[in-house]
Tab-separated table of C-alpha atoms in Angstrom:
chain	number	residue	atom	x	y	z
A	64	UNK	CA	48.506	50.610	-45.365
A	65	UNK	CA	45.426	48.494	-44.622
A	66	UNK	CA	47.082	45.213	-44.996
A	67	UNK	CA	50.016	46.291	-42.361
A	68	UNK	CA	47.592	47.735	-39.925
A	69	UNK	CA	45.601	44.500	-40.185
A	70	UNK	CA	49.252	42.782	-39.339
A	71	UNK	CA	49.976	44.604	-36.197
A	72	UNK	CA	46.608	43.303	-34.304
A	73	UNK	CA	43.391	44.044	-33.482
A	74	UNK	CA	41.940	46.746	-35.578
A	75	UNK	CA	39.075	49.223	-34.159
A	76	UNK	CA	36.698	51.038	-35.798
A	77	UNK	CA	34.775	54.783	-34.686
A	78	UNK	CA	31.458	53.714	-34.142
A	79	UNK	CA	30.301	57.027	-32.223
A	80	UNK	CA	31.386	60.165	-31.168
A	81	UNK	CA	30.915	63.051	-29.273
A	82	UNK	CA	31.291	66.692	-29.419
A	83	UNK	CA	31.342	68.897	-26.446
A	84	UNK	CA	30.537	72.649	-27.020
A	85	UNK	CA	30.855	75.482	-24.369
A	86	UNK	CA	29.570	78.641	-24.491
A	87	UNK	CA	31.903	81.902	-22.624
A	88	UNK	CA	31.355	83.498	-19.787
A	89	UNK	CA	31.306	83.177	-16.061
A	90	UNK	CA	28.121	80.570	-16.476
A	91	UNK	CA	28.951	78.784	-19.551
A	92	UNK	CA	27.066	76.175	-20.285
A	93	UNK	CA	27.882	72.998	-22.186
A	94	UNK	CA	26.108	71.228	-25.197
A	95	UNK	CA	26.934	67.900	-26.355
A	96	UNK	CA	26.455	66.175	-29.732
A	97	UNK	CA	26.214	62.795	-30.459
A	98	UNK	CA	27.432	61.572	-33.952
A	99	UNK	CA	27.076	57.971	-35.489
A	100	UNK	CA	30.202	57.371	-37.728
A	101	UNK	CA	30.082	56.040	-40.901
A	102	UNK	CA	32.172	52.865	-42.535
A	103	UNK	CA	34.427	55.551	-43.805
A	104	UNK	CA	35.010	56.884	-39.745
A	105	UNK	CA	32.737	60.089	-40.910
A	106	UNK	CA	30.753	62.014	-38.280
A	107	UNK	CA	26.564	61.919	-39.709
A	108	UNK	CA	23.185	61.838	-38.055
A	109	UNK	CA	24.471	64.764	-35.739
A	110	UNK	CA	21.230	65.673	-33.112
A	111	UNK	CA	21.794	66.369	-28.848
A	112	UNK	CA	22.684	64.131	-26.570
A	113	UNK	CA	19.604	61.754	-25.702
A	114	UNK	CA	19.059	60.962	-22.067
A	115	UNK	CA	19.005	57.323	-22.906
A	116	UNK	CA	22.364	57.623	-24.933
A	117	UNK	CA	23.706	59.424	-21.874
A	118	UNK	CA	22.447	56.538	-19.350
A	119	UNK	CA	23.852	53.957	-21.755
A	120	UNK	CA	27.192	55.719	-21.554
A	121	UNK	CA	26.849	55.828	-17.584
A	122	UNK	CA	26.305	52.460	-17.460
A	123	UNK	CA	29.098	51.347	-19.704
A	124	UNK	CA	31.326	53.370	-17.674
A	125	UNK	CA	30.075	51.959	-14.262
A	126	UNK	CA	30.968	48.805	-15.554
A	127	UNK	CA	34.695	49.459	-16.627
A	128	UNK	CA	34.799	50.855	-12.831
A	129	UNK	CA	33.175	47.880	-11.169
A	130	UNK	CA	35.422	45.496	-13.220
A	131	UNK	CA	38.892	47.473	-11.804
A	132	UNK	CA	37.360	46.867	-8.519
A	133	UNK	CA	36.808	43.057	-8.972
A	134	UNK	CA	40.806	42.810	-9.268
A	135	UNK	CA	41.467	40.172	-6.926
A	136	UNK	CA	38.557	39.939	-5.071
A	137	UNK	CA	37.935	36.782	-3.619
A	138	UNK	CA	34.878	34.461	-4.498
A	139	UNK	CA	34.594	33.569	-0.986
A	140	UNK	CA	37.137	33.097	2.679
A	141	UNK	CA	40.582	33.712	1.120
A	142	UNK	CA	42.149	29.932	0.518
A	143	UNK	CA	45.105	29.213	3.317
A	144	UNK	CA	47.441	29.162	0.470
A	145	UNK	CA	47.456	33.129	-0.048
A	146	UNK	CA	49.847	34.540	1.365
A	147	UNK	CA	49.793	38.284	0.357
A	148	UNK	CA	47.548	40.598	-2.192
A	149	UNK	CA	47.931	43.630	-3.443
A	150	UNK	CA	44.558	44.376	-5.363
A	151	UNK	CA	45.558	47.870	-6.906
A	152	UNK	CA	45.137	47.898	-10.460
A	153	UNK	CA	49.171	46.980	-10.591
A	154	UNK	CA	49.088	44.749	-7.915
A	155	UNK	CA	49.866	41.206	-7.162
A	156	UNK	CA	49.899	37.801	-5.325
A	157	UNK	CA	51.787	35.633	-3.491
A	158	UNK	CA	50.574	32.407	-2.888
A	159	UNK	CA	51.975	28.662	-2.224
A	160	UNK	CA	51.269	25.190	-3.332
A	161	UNK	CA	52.395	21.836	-2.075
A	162	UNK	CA	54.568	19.179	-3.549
A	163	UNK	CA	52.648	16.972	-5.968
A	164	UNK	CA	52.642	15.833	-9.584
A	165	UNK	CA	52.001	17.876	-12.713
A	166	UNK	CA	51.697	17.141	-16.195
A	167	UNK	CA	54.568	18.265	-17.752
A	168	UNK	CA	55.653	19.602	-21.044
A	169	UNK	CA	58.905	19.940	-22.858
A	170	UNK	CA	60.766	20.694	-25.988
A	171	UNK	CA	61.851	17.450	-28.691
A	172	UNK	CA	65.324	18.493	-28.298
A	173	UNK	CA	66.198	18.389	-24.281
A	174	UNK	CA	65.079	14.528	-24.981
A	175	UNK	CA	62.492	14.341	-21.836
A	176	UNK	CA	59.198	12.694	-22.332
A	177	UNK	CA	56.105	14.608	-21.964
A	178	UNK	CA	53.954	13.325	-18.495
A	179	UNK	CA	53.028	13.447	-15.397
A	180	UNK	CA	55.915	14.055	-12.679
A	181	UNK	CA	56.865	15.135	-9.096
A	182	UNK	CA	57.300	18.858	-8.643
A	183	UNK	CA	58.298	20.496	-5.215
A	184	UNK	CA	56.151	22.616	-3.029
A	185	UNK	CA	56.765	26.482	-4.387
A	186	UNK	CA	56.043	29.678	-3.817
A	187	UNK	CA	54.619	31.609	-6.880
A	188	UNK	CA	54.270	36.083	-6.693
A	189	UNK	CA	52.434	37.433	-10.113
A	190	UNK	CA	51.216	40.547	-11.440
A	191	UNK	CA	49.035	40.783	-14.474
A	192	UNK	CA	52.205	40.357	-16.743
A	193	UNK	CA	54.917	38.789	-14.907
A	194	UNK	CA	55.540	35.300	-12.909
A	195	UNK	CA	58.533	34.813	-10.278
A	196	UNK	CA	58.641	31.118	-8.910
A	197	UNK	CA	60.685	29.687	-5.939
A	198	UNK	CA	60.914	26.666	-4.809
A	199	UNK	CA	59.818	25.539	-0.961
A	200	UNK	CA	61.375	22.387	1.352
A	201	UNK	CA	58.383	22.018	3.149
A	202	UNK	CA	54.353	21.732	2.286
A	203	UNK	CA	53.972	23.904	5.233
A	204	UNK	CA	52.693	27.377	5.095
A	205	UNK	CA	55.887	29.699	4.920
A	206	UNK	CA	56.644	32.398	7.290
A	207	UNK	CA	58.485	35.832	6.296
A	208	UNK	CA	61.731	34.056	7.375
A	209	UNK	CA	61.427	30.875	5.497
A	210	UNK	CA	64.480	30.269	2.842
A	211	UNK	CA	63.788	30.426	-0.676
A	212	UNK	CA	65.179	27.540	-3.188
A	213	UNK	CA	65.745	27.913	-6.863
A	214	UNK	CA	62.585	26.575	-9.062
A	215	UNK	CA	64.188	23.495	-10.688
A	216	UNK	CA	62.568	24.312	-13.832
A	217	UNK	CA	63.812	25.500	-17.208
A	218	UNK	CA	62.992	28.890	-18.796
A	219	UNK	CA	63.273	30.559	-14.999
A	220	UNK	CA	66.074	32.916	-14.499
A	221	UNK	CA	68.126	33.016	-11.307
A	222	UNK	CA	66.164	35.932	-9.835
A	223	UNK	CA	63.367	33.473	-9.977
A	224	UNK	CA	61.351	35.244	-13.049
A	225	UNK	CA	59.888	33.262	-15.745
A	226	UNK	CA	60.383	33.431	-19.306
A	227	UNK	CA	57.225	32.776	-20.831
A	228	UNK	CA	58.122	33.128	-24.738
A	229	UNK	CA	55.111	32.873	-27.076
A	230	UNK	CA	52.631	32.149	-23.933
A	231	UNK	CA	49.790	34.485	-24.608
A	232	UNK	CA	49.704	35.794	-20.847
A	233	UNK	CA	45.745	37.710	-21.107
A	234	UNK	CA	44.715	37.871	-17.353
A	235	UNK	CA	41.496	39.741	-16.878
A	236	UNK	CA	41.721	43.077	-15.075
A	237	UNK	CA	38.507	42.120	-13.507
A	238	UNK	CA	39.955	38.238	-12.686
A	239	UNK	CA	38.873	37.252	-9.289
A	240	UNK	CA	41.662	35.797	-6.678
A	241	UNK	CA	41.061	32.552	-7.917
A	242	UNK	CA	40.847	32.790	-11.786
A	243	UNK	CA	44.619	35.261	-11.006
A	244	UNK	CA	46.083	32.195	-8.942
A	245	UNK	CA	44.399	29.453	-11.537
A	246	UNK	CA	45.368	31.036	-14.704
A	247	UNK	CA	49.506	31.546	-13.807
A	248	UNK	CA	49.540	28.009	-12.560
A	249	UNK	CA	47.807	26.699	-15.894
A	250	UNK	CA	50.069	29.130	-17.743
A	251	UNK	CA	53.271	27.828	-16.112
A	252	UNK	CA	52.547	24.448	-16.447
A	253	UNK	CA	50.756	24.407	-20.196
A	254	UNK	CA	54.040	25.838	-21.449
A	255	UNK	CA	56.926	23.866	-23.148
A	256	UNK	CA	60.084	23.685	-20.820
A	257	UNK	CA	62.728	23.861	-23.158
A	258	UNK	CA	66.367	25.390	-22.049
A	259	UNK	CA	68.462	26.792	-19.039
A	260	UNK	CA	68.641	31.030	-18.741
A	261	UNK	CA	72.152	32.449	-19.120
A	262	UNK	CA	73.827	29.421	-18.088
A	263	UNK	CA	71.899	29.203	-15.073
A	264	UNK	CA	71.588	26.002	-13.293
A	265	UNK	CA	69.046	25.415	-10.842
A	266	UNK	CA	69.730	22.427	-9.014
A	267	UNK	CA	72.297	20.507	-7.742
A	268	UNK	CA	73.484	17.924	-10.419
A	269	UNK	CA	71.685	17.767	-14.338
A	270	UNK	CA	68.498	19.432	-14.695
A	271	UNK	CA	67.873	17.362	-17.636
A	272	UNK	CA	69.018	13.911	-16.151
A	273	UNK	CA	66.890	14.971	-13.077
A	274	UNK	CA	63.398	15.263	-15.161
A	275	UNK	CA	64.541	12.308	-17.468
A	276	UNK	CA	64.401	10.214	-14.135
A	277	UNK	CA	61.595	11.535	-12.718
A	278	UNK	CA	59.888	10.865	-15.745
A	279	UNK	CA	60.935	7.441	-15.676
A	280	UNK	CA	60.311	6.742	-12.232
A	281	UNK	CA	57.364	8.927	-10.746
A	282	UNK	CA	58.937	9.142	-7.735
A	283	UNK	CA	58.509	12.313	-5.390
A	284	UNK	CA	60.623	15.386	-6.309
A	285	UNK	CA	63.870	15.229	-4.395
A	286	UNK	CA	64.004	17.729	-2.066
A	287	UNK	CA	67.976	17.646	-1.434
A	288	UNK	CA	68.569	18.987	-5.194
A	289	UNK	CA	67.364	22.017	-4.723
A	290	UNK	CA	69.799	25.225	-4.000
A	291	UNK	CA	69.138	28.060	-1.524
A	292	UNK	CA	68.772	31.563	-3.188
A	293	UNK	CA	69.805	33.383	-0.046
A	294	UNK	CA	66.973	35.565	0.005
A	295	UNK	CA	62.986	34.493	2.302
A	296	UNK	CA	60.045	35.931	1.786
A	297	UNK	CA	60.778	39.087	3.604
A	298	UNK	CA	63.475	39.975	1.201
A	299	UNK	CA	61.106	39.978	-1.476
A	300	UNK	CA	58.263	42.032	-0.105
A	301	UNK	CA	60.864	45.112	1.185
């Protein structure tokens, strides 16, 4: 049993513990009891809640509270590139960047160098857990109406969510707006691109002839590849 439990992950052990006890009645009052917790996760050295013990539970709970809070706060004046936040604890973003070049990474077999290349302006939404990524025509800020192109990427499904496979997504519930934006970008773009999702194709032409030449060339990304996905901005937020 030990060795599978050490296999599944992270393994925690009862450090403390306490006991609440309530007398009856109309008035009942309440007596707690700390315990310290032995290697064996046995209750010993049972005495009455200290006042410090009670103030360094306080505090640790103040700070589990102030960290939910943090969610997507900004550092400073919100960048121009936000478009939208949601900073409930199941919220998310929506933010843009412009065209430029990006060091890119991709599996042996799809034959495609590893490098720098030109990427398209695009318009990224994220939760905690999940990425969607569209691509943009223009480096201009986007309105509600503004059309939505497929991301020419691979490993991006036609709905525009990303498949991140073994990426170890681990964004901080306390995470500032920055650190959120920073971290899905460096996500994205630190994984391996490495096939098409249920025979979806992205662009107009070869999306592996496309990055081969881009690759090759390090010219700008061309914006006349990419394919409308019927659907702007305020499609997605309804």
């Amino acid at each position: 049993m030990k060795d599978v439990m050490e296999n599944i992950g992270t393994l925690y052990h009862p450090k403390t513990a306490l006991v609440f006890y309530e007398a009856k009645g109309m008035n009942a009052e309440v007596y707690v009891e700390y315990f310290d917790m032995d290697k064996n996760g046995n209750p010993i050295n049972a005495h009455p809640l200290t006042i410090k013990e009670a103030q360094r539970l306080s505090k640790a709970l103040d700070t589990a509270r102030e960290g939910c809070k943090a969610f997507l706060k900004p550092k400073g004046i919100i960048a121009s590139n936000i478009l939208y936040t949601d900073p409930s604890e199941n919220g998310f973003v929506m933010w843009f960047t412009k065209a430029t070049c990006k060091n890119l990474f991709f599996v042996e077999g799809l034959g495609i160098s590893n490098g720098m290349a030109g990427v398209p302006a695009l318009l990224w939404i994220a939760n905690k857990e999940k990425l969607h990524v569209y691509a943009l025509k223009s480096d201009r800020k986007p309105t509600e109406n503004t059309p939505l192109y497929h991301a020419p990427f691979f490993n991006v499904y036609a709905e525009g969510s990303v498949c991140m496979g073994t990426v170890d997504v681990n964004i901080r519930r306390s995470a500032s707006l920055e650190e959120f934006t920073a971290a899905w970008e460096a996500y994205f773009f630190n994984s391996y691109f490495s096939h098409l999702m249920q025979n979806h194709d992205p662009i107009q032409g070869n999306c592996v002839s496309l990055w081969k030449k881009l690759r090759k060339t390090g010219e700008p990304f061309p914006k006349d590849v990419l394919k409308k996905t019927g659907r702007t901005i305020k499609n997605i937020l309804r």
